[in-house]
mmCIF file of C-alpha atoms in Angstrom:
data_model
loop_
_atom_site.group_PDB
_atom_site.id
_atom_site.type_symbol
_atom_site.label_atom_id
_atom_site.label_comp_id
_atom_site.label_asym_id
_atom_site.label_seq_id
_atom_site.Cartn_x
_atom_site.Cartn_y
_atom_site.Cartn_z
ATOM 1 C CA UNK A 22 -84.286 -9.428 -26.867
ATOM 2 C CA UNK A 23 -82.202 -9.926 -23.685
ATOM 3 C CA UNK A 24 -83.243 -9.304 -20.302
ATOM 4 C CA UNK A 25 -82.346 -6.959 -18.272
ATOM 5 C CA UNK A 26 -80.210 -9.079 -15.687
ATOM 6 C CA UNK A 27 -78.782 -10.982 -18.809
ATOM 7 C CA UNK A 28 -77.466 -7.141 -20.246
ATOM 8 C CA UNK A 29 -76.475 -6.453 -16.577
ATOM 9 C CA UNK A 30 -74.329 -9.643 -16.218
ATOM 10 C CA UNK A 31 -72.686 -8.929 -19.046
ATOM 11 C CA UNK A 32 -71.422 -5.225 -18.243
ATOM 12 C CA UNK A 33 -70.504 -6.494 -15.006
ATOM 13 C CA UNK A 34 -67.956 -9.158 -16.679
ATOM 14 C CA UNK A 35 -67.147 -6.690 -19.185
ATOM 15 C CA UNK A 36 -66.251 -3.962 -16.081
ATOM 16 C CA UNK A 37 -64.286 -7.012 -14.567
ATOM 17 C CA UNK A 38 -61.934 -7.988 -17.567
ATOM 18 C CA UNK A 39 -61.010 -4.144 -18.126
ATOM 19 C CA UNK A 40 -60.045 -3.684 -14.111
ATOM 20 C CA UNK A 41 -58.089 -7.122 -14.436
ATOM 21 C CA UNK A 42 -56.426 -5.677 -17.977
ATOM 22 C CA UNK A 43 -55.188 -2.072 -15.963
ATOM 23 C CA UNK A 44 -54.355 -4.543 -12.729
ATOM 24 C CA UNK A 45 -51.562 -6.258 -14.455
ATOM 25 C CA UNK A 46 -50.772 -3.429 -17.153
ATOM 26 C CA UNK A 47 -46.991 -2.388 -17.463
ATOM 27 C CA UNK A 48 -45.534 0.868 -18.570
ATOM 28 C CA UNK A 49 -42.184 0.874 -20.401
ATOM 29 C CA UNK A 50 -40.319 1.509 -17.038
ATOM 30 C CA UNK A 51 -41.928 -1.435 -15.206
ATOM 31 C CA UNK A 52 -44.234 -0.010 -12.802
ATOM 32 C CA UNK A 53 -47.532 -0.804 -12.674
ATOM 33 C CA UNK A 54 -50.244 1.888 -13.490
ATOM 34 C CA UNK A 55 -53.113 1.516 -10.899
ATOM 35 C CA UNK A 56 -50.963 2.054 -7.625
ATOM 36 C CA UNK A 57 -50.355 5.891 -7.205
ATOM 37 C CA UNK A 58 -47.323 5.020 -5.184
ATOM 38 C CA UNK A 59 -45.670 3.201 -8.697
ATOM 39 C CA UNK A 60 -46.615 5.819 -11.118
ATOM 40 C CA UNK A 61 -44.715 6.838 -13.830
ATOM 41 C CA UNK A 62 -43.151 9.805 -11.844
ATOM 42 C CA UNK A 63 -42.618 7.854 -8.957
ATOM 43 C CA UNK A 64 -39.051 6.465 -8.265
ATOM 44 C CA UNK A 65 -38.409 2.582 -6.903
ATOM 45 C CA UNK A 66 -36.777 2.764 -3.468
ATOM 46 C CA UNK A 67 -33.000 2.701 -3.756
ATOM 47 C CA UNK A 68 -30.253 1.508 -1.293
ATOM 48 C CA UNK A 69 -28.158 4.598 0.287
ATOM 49 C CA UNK A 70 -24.378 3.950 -0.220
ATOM 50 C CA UNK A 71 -24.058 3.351 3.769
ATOM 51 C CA UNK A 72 -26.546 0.142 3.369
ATOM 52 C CA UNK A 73 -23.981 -2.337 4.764
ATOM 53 C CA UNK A 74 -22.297 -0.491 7.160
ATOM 54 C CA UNK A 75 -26.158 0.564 8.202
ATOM 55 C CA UNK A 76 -26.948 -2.965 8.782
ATOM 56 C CA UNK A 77 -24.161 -4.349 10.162
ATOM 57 C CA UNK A 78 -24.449 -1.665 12.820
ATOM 58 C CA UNK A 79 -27.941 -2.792 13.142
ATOM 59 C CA UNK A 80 -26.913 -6.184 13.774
ATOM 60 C CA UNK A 81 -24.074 -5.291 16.087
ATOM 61 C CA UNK A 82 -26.575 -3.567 18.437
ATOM 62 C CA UNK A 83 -28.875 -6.360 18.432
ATOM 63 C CA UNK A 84 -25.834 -8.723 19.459
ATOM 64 C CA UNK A 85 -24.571 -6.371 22.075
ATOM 65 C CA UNK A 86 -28.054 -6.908 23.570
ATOM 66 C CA UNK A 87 -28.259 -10.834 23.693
ATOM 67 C CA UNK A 88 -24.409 -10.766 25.443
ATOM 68 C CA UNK A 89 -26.266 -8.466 28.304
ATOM 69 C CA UNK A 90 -29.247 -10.885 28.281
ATOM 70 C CA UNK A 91 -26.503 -13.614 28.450
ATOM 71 C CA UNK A 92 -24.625 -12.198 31.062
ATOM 72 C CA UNK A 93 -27.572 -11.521 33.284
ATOM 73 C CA UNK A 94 -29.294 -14.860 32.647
ATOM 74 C CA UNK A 95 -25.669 -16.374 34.277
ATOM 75 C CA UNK A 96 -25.138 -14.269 36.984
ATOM 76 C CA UNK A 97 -29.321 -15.004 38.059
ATOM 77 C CA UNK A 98 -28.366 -18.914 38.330
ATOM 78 C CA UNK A 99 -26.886 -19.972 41.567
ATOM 79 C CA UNK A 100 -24.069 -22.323 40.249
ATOM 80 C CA UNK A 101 -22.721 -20.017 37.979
ATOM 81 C CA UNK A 102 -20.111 -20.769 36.559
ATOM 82 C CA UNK A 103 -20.526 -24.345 36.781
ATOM 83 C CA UNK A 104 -24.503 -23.937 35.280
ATOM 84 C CA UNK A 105 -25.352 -27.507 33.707
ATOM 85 C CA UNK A 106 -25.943 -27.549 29.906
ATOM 86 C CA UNK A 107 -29.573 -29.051 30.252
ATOM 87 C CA UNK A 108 -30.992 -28.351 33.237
ATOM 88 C CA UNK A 109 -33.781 -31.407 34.748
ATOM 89 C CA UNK A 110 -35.602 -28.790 36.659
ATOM 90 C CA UNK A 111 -36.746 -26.975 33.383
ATOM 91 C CA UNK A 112 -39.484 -25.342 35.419
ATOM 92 C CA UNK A 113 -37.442 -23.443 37.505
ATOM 93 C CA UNK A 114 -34.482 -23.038 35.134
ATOM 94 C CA UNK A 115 -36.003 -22.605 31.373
ATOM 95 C CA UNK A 116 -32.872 -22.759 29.003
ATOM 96 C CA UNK A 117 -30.208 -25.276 27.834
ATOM 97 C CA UNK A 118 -26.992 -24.234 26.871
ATOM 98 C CA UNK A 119 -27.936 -22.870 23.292
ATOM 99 C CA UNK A 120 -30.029 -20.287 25.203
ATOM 100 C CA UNK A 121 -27.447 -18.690 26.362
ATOM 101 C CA UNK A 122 -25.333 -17.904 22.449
ATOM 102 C CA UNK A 123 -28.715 -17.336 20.367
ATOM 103 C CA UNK A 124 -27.881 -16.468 16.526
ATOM 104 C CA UNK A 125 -28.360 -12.534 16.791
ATOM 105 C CA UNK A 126 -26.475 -11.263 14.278
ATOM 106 C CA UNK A 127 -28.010 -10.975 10.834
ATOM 107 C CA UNK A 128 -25.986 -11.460 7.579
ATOM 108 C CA UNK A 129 -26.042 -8.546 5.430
ATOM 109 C CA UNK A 130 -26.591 -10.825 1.878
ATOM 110 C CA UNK A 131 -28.870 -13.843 1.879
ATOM 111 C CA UNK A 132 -28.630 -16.962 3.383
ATOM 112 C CA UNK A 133 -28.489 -19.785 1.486
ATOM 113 C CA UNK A 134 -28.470 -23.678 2.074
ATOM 114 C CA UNK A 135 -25.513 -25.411 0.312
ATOM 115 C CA UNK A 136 -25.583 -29.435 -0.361
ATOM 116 C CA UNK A 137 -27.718 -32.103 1.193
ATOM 117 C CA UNK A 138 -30.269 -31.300 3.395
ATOM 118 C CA UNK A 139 -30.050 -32.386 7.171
ATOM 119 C CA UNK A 140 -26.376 -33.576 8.054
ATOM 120 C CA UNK A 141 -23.765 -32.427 5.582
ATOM 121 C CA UNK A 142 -25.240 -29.454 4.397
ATOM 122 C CA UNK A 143 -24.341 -26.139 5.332
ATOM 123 C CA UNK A 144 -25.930 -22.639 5.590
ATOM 124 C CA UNK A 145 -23.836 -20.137 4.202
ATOM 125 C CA UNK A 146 -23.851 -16.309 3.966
ATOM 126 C CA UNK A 147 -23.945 -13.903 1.296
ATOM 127 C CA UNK A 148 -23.489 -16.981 -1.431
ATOM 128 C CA UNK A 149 -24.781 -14.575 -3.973
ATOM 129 C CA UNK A 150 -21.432 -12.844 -3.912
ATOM 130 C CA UNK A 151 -19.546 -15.610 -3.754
ATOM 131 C CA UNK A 152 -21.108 -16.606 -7.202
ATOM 132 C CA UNK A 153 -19.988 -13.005 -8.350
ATOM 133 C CA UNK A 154 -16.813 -13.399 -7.667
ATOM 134 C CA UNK A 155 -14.590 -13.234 -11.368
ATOM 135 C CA UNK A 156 -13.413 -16.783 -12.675
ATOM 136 C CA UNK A 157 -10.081 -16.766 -12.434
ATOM 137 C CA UNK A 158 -7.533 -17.569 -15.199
ATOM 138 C CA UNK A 159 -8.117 -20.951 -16.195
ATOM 139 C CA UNK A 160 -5.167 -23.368 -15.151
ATOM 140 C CA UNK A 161 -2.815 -25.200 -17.985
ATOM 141 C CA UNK A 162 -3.446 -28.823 -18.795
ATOM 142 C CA UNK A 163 -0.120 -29.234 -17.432
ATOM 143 C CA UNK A 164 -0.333 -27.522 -14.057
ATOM 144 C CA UNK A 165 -3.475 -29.257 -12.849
ATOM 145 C CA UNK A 166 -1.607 -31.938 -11.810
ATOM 146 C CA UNK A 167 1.284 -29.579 -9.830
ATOM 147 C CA UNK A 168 -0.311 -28.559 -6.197
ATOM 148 C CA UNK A 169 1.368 -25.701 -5.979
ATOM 149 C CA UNK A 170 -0.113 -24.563 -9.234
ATOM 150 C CA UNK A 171 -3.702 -24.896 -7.622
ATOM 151 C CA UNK A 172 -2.588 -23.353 -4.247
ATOM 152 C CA UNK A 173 -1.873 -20.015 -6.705
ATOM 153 C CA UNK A 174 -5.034 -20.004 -8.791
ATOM 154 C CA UNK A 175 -6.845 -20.127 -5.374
ATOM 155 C CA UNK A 176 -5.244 -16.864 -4.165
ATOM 156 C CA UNK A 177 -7.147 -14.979 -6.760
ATOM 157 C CA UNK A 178 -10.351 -16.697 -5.808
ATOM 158 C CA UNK A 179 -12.263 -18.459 -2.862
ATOM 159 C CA UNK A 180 -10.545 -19.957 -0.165
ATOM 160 C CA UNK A 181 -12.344 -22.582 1.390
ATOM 161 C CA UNK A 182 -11.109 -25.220 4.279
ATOM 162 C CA UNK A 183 -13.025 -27.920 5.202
ATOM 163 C CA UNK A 184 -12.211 -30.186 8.114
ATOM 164 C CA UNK A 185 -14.376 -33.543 8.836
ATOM 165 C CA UNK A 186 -14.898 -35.358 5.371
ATOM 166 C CA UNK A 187 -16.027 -38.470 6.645
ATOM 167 C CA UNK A 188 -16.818 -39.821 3.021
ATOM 168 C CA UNK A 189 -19.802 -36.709 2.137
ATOM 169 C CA UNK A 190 -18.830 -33.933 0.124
ATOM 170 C CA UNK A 191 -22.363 -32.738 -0.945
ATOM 171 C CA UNK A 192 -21.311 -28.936 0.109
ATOM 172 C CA UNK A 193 -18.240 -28.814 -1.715
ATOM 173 C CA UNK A 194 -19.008 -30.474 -4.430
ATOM 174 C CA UNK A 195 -22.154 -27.835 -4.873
ATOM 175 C CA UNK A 196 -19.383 -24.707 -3.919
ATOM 176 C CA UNK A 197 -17.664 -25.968 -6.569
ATOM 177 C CA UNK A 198 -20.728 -26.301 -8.937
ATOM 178 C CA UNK A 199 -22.007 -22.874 -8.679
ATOM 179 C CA UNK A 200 -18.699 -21.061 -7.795
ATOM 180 C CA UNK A 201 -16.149 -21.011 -10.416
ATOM 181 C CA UNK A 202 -13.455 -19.358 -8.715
ATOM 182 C CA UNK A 203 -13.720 -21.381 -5.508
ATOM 183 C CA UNK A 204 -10.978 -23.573 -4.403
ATOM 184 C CA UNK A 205 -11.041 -25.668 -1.589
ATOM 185 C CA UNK A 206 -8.735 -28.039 0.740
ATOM 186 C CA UNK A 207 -9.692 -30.880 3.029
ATOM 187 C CA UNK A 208 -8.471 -32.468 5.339
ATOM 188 C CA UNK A 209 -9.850 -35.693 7.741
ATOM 189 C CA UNK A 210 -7.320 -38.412 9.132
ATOM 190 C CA UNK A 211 -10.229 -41.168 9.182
ATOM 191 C CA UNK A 212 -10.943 -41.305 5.206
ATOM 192 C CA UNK A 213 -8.838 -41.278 1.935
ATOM 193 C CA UNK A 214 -10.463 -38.930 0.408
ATOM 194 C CA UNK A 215 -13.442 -36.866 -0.788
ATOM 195 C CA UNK A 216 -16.505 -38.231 -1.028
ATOM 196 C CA UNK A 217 -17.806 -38.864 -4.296
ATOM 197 C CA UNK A 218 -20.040 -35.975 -4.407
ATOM 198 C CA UNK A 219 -17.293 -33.920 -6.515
ATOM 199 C CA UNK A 220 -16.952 -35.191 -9.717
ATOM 200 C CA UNK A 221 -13.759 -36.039 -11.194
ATOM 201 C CA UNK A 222 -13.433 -32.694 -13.267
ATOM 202 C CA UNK A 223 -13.251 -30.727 -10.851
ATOM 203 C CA UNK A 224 -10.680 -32.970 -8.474
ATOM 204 C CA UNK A 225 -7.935 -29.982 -9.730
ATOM 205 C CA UNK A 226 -9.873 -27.583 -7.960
ATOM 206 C CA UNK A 227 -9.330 -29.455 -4.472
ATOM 207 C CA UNK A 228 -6.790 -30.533 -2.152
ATOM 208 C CA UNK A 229 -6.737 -33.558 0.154
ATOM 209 C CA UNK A 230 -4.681 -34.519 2.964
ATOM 210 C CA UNK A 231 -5.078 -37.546 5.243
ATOM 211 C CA UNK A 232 -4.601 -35.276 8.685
ATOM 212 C CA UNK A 233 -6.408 -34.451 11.328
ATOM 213 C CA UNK A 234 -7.036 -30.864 12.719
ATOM 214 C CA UNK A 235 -5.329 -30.467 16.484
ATOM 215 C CA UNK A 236 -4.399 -28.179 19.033
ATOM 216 C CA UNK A 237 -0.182 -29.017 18.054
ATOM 217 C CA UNK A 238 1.604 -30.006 15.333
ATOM 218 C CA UNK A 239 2.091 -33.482 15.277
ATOM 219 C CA UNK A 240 3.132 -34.651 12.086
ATOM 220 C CA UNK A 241 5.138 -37.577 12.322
ATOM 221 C CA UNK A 242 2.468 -39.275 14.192
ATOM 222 C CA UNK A 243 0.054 -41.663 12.894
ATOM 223 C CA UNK A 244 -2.571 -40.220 12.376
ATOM 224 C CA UNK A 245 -1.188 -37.476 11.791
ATOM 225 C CA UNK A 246 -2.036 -33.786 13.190
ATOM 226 C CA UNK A 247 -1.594 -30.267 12.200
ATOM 227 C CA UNK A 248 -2.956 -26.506 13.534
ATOM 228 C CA UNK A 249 -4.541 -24.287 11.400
ATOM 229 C CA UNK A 250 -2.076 -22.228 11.292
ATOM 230 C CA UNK A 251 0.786 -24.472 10.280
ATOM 231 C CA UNK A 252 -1.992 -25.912 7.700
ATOM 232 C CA UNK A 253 -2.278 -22.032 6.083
ATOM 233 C CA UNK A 254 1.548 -21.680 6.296
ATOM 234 C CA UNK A 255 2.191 -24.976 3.843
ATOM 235 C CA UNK A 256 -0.556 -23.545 1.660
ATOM 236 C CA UNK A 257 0.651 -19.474 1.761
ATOM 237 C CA UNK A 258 -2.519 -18.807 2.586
ATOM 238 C CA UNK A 259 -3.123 -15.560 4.797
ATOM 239 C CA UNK A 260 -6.837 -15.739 4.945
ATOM 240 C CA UNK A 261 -9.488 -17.830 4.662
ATOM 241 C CA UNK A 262 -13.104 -17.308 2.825
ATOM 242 C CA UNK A 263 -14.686 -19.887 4.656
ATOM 243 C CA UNK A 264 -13.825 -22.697 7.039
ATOM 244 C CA UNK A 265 -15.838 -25.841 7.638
ATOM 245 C CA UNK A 266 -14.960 -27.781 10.834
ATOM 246 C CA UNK A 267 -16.767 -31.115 12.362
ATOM 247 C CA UNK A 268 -14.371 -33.021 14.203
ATOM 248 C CA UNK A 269 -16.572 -34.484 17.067
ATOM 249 C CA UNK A 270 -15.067 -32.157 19.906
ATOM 250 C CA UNK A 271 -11.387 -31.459 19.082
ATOM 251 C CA UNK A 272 -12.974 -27.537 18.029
ATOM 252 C CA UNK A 273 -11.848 -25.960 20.979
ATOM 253 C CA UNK A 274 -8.454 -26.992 21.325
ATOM 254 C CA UNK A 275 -8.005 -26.376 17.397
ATOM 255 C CA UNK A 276 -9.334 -22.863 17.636
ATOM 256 C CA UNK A 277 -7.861 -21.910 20.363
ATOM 257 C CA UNK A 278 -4.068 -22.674 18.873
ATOM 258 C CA UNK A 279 -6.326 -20.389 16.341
ATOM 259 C CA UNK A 280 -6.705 -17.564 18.471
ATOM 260 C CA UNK A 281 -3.644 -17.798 19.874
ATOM 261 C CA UNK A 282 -1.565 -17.099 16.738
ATOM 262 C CA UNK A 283 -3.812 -14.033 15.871
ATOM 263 C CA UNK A 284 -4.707 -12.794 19.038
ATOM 264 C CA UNK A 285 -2.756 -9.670 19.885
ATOM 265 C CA UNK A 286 -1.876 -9.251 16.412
ATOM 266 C CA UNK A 287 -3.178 -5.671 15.293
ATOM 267 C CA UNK A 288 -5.510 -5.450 12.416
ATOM 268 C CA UNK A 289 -6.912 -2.479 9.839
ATOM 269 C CA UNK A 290 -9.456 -1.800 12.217
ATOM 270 C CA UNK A 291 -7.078 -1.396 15.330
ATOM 271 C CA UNK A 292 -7.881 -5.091 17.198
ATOM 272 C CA UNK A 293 -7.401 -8.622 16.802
ATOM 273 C CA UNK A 294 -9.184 -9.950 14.261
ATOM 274 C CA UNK A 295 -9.110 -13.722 13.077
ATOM 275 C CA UNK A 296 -8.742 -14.013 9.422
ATOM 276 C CA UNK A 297 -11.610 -15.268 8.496
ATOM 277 C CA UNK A 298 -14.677 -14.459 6.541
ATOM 278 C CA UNK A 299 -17.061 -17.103 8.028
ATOM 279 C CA UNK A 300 -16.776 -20.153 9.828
ATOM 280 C CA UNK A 301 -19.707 -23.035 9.649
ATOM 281 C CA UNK A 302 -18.822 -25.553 12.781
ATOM 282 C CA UNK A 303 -20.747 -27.987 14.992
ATOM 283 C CA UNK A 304 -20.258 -27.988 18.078
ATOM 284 C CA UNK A 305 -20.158 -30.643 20.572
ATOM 285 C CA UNK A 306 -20.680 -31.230 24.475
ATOM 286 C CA UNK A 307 -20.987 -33.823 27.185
ATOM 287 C CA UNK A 308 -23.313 -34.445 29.259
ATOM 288 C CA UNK A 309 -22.462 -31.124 31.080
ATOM 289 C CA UNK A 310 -20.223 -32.512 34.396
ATOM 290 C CA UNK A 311 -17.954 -30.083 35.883
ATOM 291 C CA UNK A 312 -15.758 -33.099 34.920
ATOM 292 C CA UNK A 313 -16.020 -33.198 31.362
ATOM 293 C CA UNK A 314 -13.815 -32.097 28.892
ATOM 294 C CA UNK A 315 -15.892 -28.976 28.109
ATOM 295 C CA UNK A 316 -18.390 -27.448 30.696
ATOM 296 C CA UNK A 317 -20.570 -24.475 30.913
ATOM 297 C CA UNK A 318 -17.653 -21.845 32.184
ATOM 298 C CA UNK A 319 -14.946 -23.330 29.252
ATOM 299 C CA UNK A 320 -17.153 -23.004 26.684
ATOM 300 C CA UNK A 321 -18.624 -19.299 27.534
ATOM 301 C CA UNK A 322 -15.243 -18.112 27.644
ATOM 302 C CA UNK A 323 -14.119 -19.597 24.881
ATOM 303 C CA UNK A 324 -17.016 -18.331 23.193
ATOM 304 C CA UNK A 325 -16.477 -14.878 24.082
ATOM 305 C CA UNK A 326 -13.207 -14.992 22.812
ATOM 306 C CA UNK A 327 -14.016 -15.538 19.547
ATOM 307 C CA UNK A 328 -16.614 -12.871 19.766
ATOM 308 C CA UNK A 329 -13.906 -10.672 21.097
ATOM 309 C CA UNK A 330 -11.923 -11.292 18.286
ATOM 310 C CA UNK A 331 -14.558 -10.361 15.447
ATOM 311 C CA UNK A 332 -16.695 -13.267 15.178
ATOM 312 C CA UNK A 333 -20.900 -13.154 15.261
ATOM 313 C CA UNK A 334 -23.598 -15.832 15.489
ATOM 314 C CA UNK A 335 -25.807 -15.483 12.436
ATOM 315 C CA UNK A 336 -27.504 -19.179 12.588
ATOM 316 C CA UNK A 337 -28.012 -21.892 14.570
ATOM 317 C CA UNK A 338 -29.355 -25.517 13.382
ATOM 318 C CA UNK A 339 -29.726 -27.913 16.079
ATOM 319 C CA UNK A 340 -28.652 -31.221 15.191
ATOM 320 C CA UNK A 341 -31.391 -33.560 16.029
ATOM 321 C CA UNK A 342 -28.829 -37.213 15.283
ATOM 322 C CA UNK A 343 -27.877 -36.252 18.612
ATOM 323 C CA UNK A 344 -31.074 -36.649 20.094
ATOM 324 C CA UNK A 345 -32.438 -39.462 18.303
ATOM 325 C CA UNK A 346 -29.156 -42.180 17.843
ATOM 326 C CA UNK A 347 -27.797 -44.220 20.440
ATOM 327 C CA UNK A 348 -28.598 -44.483 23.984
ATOM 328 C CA UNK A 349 -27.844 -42.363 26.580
ATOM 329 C CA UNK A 350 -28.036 -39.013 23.949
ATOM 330 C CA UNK A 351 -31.565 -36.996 24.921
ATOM 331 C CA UNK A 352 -30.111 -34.037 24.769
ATOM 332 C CA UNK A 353 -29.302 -31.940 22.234
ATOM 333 C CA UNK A 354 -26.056 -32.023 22.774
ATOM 334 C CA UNK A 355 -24.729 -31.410 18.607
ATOM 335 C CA UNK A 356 -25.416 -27.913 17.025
ATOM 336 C CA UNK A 357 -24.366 -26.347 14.049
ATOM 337 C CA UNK A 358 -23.463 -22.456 14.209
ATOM 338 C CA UNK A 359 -21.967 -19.883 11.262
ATOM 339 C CA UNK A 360 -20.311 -17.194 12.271
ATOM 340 C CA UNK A 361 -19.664 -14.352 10.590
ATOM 341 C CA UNK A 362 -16.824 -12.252 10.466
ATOM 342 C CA UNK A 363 -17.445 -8.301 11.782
ATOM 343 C CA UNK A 364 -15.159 -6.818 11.880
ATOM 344 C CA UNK A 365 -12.384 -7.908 9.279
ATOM 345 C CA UNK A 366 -12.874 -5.773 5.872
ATOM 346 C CA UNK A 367 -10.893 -8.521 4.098
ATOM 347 C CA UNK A 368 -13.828 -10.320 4.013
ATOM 348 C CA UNK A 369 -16.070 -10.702 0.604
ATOM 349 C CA UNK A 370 -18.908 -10.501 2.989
ATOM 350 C CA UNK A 371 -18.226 -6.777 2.896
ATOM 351 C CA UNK A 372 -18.492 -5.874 -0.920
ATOM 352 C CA UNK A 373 -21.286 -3.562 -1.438
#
């Protein structure tokens, strides 16, 4: 005969396997029976048809908040405009330059890291619906090897420029890999090529050219340099999916020959916009003299320019190689930024 604690050990295990049996039992539509809230008769939550326009507004007010904050923050420091980049009285002045441009706009889609990670690797926006994107018709055995063939099959699918190669391709090679429709053109003066990241079957999918990106067309010099808008010309390209740009300073001259071309031009929504769905860039400073190339007043307006003309932090990666390598480099004085694209309904980023 059992005991009495032996009988009551055994009801309680028997009470436990039935709760844990209704915990993780299913109806036929998925929801799970023991939370009230998930009952049959209960609906999951749906997204209204204004989601994206809901969040982006979102976003844009949370923005609009940190240019404010940035404003006031300027105005408060006594050298303004000429504020150093990394101040040595950090006490009295708590900030460095990436303070002042914080990533506070919020990508509708996810966020996803793309190739290697630390340098090389990028974080990109809404991949998800890049991936969606249809494959487009496949290209003829005997057109792979014409360019021009290539530059057409890209038009129906992703457009993707990348500038600084400097022998890693890890990002385009996996844009490549997990987009089907993506194409993509390159462009460095101090390599031959990609890097061998991309594999050899899908070379037909890319373009190459030994140039560098500049602020004018130079192309009968050595090395040779183009703008990005003479570069979209040669390729009949009128917009870009996403551009990729490391070339150790020369970004602000390049983009602003960028801005220039597009600025003043009237979009869809009434303003200049630049043509662009995202842009993933590091950017590069001195040490922060008012006689550098770039100081603290250059680079806030040229900032705000490109914010003017549609563009939004969404995410900021310090890059710590400038920190750590070489003498001389304490500060932080490499970062990697994507911006995002507003205000320009061209871009994928905008699909429901």
């Amino acid at each position: 005969m059992m005991s009495r604690s032996s009988i009551g050990r055994i009801a309680a295990i028997i009470i436990i396997f039935l709760f844990v049996v209704a915990l993780f039992q299913n109806d036929d539509a998925g929801t799970y029976t023991f939370l009230p809230s998930l009952s049959q008769t209960s609906k999951l939550p749906s997204y209204p048809p204004t989601w994206l326009r809901d969040r982006m507004a979102l976003s844009e007010k949370s923005w609009k908040k940190s240019v404010e904050l940035r404003e006031k923050m300027a105005t408060s420091h006594p050298d303004n405009p000429k504020i150093p980049f990394f101040p040595t009285d950090f006490l009295k002045y708590p900030f460095t330059i990436w303070d002042f441009f914080p990533a506070t706009w919020t990508c509708p889609h996810d966020f996803q890291r793309v190739g290697r990670l630390g340098d090389g690797g990028k974080w990109v926006c809404g991949m998800s619906i890049y991936e969606s994107i249809p494959t487009p018709k496949p290209i003829s055995a005997e057109a792979v090897e014409v360019r021009e063939a290539a530059i057409q099959a890209a038009e129906q699918g992703l457009a993707i420029y990348s500038f600084g190669i400097n022998g890693e391709s890890s990002f385009e090679a996996e844009m490549l890999e997990r987009v089907p429709s993506a194409r993509i053109w390159g462009y460095d003066f101090s390599v031959e090529g990609w890097g061998n990241q991309i594999p050899m079957t899908e070379r037909h999918r890319t373009s190459f050219k030994k140039v560098g990106l500049g602020k004018e067309d130079k192309h009968e010099e050595s090395p040779a340099f183009w703008t990005l808008p003479a570069l979209m010309k040669e390729n009949n390209h009128t917009y870009i999916d996403i551009l990729k740009v490391d070339i150790e300073g020369s970004e602000y001259d390049a983009l602003d020959t960028f801005m220039d071309a597009f600025d003043g031009v009237q979009s869809a929504s009434g303003k200049s916009v630049l043509p662009i769905g995202q842009v993933m860039i590091e950017l590069h400073l001195g040490n922060g003299d008012i006689t550098d190339k770039v100081n603290f007043e250059r680079f806030k307006k040229w900032w705000e320019r490109l914010e003017r003309m549609g563009m939004r932090p969404a995410w900021i990666e310090i890059n710590l190689f400038a920190v750590t390598l070489g003498k001389g480099k304490s500060n932080p004085r490499c970062t990697e930024y994507v911006w995002v694209n507003a205000k320009d309904e061209r871009s994928l980023l905008w699909r429901q």
